[in-house]
Coordinates of C-alpha atoms in Angstrom, one line a residue:
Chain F
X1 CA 31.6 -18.4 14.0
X2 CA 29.8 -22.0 14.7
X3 CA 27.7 -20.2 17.0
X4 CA 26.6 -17.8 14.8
X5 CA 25.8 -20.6 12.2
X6 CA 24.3 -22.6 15.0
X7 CA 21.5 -19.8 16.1
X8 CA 18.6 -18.8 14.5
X9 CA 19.7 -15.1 13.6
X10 CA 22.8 -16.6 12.0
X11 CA 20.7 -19.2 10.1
X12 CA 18.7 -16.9 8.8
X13 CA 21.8 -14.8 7.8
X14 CA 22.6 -18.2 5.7
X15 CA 19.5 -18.0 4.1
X16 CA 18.8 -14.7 2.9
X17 CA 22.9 -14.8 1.5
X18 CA 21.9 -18.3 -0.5
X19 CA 18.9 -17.1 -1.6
X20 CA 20.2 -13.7 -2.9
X21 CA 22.8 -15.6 -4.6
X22 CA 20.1 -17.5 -6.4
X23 CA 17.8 -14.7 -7.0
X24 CA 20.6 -12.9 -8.4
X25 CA 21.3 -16.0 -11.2
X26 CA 17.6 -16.2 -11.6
X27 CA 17.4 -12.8 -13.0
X28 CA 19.9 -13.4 -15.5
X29 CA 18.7 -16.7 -16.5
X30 CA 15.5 -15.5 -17.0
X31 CA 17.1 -12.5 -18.9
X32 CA 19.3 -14.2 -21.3
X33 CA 16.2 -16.9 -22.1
X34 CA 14.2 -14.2 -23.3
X35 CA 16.2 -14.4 -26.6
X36 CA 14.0 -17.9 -27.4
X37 CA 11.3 -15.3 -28.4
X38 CA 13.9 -13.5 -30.8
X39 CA 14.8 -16.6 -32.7
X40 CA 15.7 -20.3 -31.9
X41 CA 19.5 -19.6 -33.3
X42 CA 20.0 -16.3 -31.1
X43 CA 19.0 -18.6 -28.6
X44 CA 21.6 -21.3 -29.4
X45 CA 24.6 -19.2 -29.9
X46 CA 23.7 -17.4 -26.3
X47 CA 23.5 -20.8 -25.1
X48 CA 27.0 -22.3 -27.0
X49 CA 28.9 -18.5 -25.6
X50 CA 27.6 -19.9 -21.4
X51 CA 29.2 -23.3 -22.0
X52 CA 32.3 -22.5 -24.2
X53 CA 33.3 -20.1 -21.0
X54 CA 34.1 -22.9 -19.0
X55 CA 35.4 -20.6 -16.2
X56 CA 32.1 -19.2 -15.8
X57 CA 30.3 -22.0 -16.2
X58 CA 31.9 -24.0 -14.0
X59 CA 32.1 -21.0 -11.2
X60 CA 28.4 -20.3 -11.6
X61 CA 27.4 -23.9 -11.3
X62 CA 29.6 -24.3 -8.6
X63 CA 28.7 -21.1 -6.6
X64 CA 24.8 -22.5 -7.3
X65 CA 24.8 -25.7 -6.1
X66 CA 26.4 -24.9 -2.9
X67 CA 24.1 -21.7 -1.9
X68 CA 21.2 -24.5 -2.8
X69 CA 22.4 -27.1 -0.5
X70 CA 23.3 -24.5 2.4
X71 CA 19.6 -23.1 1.5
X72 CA 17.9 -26.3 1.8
X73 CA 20.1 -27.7 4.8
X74 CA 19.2 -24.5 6.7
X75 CA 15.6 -24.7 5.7
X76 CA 15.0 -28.0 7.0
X77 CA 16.8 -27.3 10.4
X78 CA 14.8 -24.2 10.8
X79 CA 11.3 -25.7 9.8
X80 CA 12.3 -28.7 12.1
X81 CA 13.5 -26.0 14.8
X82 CA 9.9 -24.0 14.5
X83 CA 7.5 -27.0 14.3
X84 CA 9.0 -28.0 17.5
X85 CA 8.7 -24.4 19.1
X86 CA 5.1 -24.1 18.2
X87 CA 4.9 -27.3 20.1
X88 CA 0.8 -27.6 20.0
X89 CA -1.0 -26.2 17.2
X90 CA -4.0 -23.8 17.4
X91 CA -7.7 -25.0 16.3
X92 CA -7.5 -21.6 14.2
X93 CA -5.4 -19.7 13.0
X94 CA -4.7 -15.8 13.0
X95 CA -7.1 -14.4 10.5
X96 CA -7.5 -10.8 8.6
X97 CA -4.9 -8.1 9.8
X98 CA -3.2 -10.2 11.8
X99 CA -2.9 -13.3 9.8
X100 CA 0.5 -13.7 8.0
X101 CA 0.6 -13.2 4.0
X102 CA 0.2 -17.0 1.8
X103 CA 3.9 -16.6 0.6
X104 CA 5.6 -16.1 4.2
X105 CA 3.2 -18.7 5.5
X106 CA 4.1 -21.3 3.0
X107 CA 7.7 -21.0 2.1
X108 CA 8.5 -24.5 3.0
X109 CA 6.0 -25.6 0.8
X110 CA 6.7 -24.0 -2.2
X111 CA 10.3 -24.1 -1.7
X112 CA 10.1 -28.2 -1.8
X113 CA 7.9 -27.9 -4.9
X114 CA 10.8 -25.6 -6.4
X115 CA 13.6 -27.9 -5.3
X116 CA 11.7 -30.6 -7.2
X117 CA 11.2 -28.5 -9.9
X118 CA 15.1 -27.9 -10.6
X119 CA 15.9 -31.1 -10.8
X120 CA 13.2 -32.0 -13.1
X121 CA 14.4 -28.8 -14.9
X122 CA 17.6 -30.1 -15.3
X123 CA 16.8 -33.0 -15.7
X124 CA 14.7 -32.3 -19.0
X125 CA 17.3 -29.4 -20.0
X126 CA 20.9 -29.8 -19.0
X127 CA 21.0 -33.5 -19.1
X128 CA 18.3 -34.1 -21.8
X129 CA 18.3 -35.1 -25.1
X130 CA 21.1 -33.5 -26.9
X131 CA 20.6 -32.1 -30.8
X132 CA 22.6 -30.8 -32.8
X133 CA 23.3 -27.2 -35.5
X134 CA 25.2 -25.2 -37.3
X135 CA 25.3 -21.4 -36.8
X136 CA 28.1 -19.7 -38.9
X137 CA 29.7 -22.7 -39.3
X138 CA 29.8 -23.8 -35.9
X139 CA 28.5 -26.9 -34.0
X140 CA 26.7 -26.4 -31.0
X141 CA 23.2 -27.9 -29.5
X142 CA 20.4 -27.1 -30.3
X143 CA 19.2 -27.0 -27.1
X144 CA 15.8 -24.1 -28.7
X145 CA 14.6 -27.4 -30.5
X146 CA 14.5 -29.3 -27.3
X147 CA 12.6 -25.9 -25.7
X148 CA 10.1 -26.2 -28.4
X149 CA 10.0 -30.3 -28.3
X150 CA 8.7 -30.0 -25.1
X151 CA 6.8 -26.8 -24.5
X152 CA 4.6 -28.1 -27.4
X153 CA 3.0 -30.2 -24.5
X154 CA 0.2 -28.0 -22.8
X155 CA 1.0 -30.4 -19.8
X156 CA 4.4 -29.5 -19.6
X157 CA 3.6 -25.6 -20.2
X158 CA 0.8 -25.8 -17.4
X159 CA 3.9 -27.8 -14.9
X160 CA 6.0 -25.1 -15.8
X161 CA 3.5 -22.0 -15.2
X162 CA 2.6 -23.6 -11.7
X163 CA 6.4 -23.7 -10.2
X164 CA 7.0 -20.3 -12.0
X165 CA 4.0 -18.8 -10.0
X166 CA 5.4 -20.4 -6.9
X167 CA 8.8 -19.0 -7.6
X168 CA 7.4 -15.9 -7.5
X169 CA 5.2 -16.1 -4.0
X170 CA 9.2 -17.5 -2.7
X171 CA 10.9 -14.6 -4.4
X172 CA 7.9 -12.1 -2.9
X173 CA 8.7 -13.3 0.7
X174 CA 12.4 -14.6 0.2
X175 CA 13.4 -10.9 -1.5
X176 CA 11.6 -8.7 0.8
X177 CA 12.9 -11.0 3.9
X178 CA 17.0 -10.8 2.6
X179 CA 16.9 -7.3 3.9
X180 CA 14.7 -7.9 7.7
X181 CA 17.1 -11.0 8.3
X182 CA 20.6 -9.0 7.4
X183 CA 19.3 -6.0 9.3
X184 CA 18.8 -3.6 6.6
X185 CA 15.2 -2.7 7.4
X186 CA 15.1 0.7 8.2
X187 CA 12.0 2.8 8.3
X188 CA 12.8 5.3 5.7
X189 CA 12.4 3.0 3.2
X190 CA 10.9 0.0 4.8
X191 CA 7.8 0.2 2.1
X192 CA 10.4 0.6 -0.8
X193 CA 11.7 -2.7 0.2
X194 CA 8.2 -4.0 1.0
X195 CA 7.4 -3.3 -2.8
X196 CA 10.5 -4.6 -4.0
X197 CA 10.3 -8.2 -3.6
X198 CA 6.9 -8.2 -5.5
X199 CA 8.3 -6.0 -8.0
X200 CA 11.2 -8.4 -8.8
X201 CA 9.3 -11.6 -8.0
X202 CA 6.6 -10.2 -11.0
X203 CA 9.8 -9.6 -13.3
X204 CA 11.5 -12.4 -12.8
X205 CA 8.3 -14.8 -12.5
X206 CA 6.5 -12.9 -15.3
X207 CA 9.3 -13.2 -17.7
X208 CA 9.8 -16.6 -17.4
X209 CA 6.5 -17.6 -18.0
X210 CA 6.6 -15.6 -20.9
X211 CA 8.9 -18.1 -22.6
X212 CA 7.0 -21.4 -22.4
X213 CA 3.8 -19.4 -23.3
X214 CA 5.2 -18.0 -26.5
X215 CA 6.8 -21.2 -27.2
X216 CA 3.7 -22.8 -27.2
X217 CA 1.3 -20.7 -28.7
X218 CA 4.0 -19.8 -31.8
X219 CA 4.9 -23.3 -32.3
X220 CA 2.7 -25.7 -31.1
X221 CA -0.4 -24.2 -31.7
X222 CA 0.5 -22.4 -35.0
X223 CA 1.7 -25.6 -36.2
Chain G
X1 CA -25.2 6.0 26.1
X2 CA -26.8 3.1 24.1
X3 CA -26.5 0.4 26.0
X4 CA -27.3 -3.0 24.2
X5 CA -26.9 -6.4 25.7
X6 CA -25.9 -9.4 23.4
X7 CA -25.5 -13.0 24.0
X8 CA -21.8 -14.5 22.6
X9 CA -20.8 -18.6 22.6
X10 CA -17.9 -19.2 23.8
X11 CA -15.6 -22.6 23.0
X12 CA -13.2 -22.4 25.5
X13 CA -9.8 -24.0 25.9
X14 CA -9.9 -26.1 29.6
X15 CA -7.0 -27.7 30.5
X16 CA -6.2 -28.5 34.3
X17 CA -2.6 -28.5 33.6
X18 CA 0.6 -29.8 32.2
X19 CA 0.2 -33.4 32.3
X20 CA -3.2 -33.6 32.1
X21 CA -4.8 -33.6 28.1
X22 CA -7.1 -30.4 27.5
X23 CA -10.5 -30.3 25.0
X24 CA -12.2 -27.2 24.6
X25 CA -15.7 -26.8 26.1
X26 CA -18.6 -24.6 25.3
X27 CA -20.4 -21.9 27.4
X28 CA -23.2 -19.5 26.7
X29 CA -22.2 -15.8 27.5
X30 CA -26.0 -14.1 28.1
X31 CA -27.0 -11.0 28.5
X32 CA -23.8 -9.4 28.2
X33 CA -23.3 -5.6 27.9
X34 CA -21.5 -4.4 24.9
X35 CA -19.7 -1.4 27.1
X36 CA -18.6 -4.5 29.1
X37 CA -14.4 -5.5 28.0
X38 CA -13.4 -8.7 27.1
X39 CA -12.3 -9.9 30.8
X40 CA -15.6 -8.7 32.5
X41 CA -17.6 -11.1 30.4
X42 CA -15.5 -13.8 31.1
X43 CA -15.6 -12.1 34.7
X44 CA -19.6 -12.6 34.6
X45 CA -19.3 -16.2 32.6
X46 CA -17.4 -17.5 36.0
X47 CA -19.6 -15.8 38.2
X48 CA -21.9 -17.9 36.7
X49 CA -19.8 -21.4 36.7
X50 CA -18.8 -21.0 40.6
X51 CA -22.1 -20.0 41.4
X52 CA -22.9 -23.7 39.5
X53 CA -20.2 -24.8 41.5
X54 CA -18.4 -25.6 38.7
X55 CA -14.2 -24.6 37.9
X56 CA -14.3 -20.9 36.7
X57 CA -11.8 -20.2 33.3
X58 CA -8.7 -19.4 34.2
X59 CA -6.5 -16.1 32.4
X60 CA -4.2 -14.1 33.3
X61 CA -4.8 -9.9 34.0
X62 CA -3.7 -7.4 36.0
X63 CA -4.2 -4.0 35.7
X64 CA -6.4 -4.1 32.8
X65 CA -5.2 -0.6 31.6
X66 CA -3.4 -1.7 28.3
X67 CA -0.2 -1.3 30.1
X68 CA 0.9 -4.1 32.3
X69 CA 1.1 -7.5 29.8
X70 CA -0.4 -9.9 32.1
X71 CA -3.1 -10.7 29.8
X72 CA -3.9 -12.1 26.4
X73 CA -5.0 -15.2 24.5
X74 CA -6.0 -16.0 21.4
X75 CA -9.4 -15.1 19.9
X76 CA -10.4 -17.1 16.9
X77 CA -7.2 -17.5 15.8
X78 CA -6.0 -14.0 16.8
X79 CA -3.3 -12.5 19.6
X80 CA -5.8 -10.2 21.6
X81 CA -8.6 -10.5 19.0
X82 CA -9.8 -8.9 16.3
X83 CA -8.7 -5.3 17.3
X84 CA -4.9 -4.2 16.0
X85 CA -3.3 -2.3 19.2
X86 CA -5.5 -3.2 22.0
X87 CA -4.9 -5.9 24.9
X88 CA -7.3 -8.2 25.5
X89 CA -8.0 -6.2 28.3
X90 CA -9.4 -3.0 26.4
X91 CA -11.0 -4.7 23.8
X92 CA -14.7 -4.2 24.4
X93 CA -17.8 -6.7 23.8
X94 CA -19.1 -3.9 21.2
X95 CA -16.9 -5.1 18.9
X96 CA -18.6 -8.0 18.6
X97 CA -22.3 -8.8 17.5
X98 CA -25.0 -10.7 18.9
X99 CA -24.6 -14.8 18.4
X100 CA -21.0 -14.4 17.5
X101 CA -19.3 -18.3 18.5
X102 CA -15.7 -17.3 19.6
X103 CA -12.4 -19.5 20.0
X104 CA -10.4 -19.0 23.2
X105 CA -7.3 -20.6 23.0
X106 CA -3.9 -19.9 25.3
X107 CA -0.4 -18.6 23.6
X108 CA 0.9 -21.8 22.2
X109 CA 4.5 -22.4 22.0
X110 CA 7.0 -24.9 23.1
X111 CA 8.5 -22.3 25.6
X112 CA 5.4 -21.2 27.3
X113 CA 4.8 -24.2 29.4
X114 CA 0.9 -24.4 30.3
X115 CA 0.0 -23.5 33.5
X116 CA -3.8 -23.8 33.5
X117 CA -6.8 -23.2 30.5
X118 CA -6.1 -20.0 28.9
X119 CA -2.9 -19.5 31.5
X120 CA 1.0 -20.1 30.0
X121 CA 4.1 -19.8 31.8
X122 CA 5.6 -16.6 30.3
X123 CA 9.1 -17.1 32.4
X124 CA 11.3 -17.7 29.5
X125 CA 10.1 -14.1 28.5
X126 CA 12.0 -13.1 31.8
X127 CA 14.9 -15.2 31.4
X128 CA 16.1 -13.6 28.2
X129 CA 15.8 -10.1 30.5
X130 CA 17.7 -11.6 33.0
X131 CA 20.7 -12.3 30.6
X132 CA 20.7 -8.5 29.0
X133 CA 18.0 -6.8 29.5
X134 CA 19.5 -3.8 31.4
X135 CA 22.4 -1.7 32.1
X136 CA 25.1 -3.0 34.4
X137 CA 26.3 1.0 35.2
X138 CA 25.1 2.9 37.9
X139 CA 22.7 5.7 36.4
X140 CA 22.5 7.3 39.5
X141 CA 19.5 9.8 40.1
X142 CA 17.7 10.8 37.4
X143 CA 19.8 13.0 35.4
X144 CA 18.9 16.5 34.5
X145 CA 16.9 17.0 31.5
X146 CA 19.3 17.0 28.2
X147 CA 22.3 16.4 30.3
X148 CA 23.2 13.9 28.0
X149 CA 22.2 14.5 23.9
X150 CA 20.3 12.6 22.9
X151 CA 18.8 13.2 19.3
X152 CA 15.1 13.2 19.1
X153 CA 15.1 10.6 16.6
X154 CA 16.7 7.9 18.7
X155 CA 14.9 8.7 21.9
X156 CA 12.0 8.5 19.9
X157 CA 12.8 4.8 18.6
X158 CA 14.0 3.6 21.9
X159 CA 10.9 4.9 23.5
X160 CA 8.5 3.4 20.9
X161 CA 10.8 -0.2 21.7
X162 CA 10.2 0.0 25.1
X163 CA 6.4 0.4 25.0
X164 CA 7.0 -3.4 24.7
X165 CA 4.9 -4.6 27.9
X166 CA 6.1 -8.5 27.1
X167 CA 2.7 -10.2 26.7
X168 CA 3.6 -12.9 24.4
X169 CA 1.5 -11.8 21.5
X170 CA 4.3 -11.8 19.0
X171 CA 5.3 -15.5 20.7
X172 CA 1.8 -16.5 20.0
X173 CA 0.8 -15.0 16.5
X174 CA 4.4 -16.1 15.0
X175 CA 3.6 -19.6 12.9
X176 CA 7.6 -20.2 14.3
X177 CA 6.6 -19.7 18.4
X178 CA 9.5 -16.7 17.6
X179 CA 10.1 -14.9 20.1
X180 CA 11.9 -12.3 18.1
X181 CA 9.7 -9.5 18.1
X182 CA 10.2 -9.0 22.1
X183 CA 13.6 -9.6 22.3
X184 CA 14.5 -7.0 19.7
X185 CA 12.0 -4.7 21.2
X186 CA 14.6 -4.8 24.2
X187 CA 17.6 -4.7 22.3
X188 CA 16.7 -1.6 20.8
X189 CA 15.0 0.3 23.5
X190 CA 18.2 -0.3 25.4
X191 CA 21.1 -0.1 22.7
X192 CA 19.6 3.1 21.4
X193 CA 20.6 4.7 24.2
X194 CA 24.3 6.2 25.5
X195 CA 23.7 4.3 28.6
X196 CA 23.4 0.8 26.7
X197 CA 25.5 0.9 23.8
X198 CA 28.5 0.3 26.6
X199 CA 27.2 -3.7 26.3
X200 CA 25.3 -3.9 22.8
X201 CA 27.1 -6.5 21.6
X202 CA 27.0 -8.4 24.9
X203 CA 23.2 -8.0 25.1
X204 CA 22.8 -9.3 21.6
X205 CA 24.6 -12.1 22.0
X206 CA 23.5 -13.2 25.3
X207 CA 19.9 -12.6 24.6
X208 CA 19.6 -14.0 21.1
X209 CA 21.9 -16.9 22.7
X210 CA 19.2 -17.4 25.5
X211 CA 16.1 -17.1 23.3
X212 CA 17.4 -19.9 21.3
X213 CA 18.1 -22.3 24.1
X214 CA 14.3 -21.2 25.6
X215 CA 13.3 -23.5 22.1
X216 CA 11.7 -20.5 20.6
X217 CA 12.1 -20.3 16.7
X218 CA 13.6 -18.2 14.0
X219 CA 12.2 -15.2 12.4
X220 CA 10.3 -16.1 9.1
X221 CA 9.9 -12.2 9.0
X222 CA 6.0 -12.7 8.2
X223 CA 4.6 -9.7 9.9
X224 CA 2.1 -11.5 12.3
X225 CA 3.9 -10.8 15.4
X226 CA 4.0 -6.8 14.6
X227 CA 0.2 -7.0 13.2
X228 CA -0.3 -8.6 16.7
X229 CA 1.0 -6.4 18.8
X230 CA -1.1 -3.9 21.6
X231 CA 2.0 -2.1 20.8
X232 CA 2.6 -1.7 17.7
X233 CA 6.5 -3.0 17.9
X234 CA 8.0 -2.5 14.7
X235 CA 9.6 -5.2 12.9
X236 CA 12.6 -2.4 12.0
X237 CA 13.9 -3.5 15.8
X238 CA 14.4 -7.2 14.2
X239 CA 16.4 -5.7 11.5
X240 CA 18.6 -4.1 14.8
X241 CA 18.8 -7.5 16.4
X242 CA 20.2 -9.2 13.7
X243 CA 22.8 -6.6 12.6
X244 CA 23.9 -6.1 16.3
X245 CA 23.8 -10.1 16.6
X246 CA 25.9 -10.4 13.2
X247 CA 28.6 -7.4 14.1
X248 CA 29.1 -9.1 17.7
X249 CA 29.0 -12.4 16.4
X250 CA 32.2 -11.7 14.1
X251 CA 33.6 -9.3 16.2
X252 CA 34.0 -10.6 19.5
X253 CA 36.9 -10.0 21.4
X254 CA 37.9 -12.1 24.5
X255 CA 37.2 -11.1 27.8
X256 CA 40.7 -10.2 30.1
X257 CA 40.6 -11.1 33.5
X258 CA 42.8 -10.3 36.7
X259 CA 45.8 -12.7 36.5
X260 CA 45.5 -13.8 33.0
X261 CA 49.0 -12.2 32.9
X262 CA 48.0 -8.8 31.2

């Protein structure tokens, strides 16, 4: 078992189950926050049903945080790992049909940037300033005020489209890649799966960026 | 047949060897026949430098056929060149035009020691063999045809597996130095296979065990080894590997041996 963990077959293993557990939440997240764009209470009593459930809040967040730090703990061993076996680097590098796509080649990168980006999220979110309202009598936050508060900043919104675009180049590669590294490739339907991840990464990526857009352009710009 | 003569620059990788720092240097390719292949104009360009009394380049070839693995280095930036499928060895000068500048580098990685300019020691390629890579039963005399069924599917994959001629492409394209790509290649040519599945889990553990200590890294699944390769290995075998890997990983049993009491 701590050999497995230790080798770079069973790393990988590590991060395509981490991943899929995030890229599984990420769906739904970006699911349920497309009622923002049906109206701000919808929004709030979707958002007051999550945190009155404290089993499944509390399992979710849990189950979350530790795929993330078993995803980034992994990452950073294995990009340590494969800087060192490249040892010294080439003057160029492979080019046209054997050159490897932007969002395998980069998944470091953009992963850091999305790390960043969930804390800030959180940060600005979860832990941010909390209002208050009353939907059919009951209390809850008004978390959709906050949501407009700051997506009527075109800074914010532009901060916002660029990890989301990011997101999806990680989901493209990070989806497609869950299958390869738990040896579910197959050649059947090898360009099924190939589609896939950029299938989902659009949906998912796409209908988050939907959100901040519409916020914007209804509120801020309207007003 | 047209025959047409073009002059290439060439920035070559020179290094003496392992201690010593390398720098690439340029040389002038004239008058070289497009029908010629890649290694005969190198051939002529250290014709030239000996007759200069100069140090010719040194790479490695062999049979220059496609089919023995010996050669290979980088072309601006790619495994073999420009060409998918083809060894260095059968890619030809006409597929490249008149004033073209080209970048010869070796295979980088960590575990490909260099031996000498566009040379690399390819031995930890033959240590992860040396740990699986084969059948420990007797196979006797070649069998009689269909004596064991075998469906046409999997004699099929295992074949295409072990067209796998171990140049170190896939080591060398992979942004990781991973040498995952080759290993699988022989994972799958020989699990496939009655004969192998006796030690699949053995193999996989042992060779993905001993690619890992060679300091090669871990399978980003970006393609570039597969796009590389004069053989078209498919990345499908990496798939194999890991799933073998994973089932003997969590299914290993221990070994009994004479006088353990059994």
């Amino acid at each position: 078992m701590l050999s497995f963990i230790q080798s770079t077959v069973g790393k990988k293993y590590l991060m395509g189950l981490s991943g899929l557990i995030w890229a599984g939440f990420i769906f739904g997240h970006m699911a349920g926050n497309m009622l923002i764009l049906v109206s701000p209470d919808a929004y709030n009593v979707y958002g007051h049903a999550i945190v009155s459930n404290k089993i499944l809040l509390y399992g979710t967040e849990i189950a979350l945080v530790g795929a993330l730090v078993a995803h980034v703990i992994c990452a950073i061993f294995l990009t340590k790992q494969n800087r060192e076996s490249r040892g010294h680097r080439y003057a160029m590098n492979p080019n046209g049909q054997k050159a490897a796509s932007f969002a395998s080649e980069w998944m470091a990168i953009h992963g850091s940037v999305i790390l960043v980006f969930i804390i800030l999220h959180l940060v600005t979110f979860k832990y941010g300033p909390h209002y208050e309202t009353t939907v059919d009598g009951v209390v809850m936050r008004d978390l959709a005020k906050l949501i407009i508060e700051v997506f009527s900043q075109p800074m914010a919104v532009l901060w916002y489209l660029v990890a989301l675009v990011l997101l999806g180049f990680h989901l493209t590669h990070g989806v497609r890649s869950i299958f390869q590294s738990f040896g579910l490739l197959h050649p059947a339907y090898q360009p099924i799966i190939r589609r896939a991840g950029a299938i989902y990464a659009v949906v998912v990526a796409g209908g988050f960026i939907s959100q901040p857009v519409f916020v914007f352009l209804t509120r801020a710009v309207a007003a | 047949m047209s025959e047409k003569n073009i002059n290439v620059t060439l920035k070559v990788w020179r290094q003496k060897n392992q201690r010593e720092e390398g720098k690439f240097k340029e040389y002038l390719a004239k008058d070289i026949s497009t029908d010629a292949s890649f290694l005969e104009m190198l051939d002529a360009v250290n014709e030239e430098l000996i007759s200069k009394g100069e140090d010719p380049i040194a790479f490695d070839h062999d049979c220059r056929e496609g089919i023995c693995g010996s050669c290979g280095f980088m072309i601006n930036g790619n495994a073999h060149g420009p060409l998918k499928s083809t060894t260095v060895c059968q890619l030809h000068m006409r597929n490249f035009k008149d004033g073209d500048y080209l970048t010869l580098e070796p295979w980088r990685a960590a575990a490909f020691p260099m031996i000498k300019d566009l040379v690399v020691d390819r031995t930890a390629l033959d240590r992860i063999i040396k740990v699986g890579g084969f059948i420990s039963v007797n196979t006797g005399n070649a069998p009689d045809g269909n004596a064991i069924p075998i469906p046409k599917t999997a004699a099929d994959e295992a074949f295409n597996a072990a067209t796998c001629i171990g140049c170190g492409a896939c080591v060398a394209s992979c942004k990781n130095a991973s040498a995952a790509l080759f290993t699988s290649a022989k994972i799958s040519h020989l699990g496939l296979l009655p004969q192998g599945q006796v030690e699949v889990e053995k193999r996989a553990l042992n060779m993905v065990g001993q690619m890992d200590r060679e300091g090669f890294g871990a399978c980003t699944s970006t393609g570039s080894c597969s796009a590389s390769c004069p053989k078209d290995i498919s990345l499908v075998n990496i798939a194999r590997m890991n799933r073998d890997y994973m089932k003997a990983s969590f299914s290993k049993k221990p070994e009994i041996h004479a006088g353990d009491g059994a």
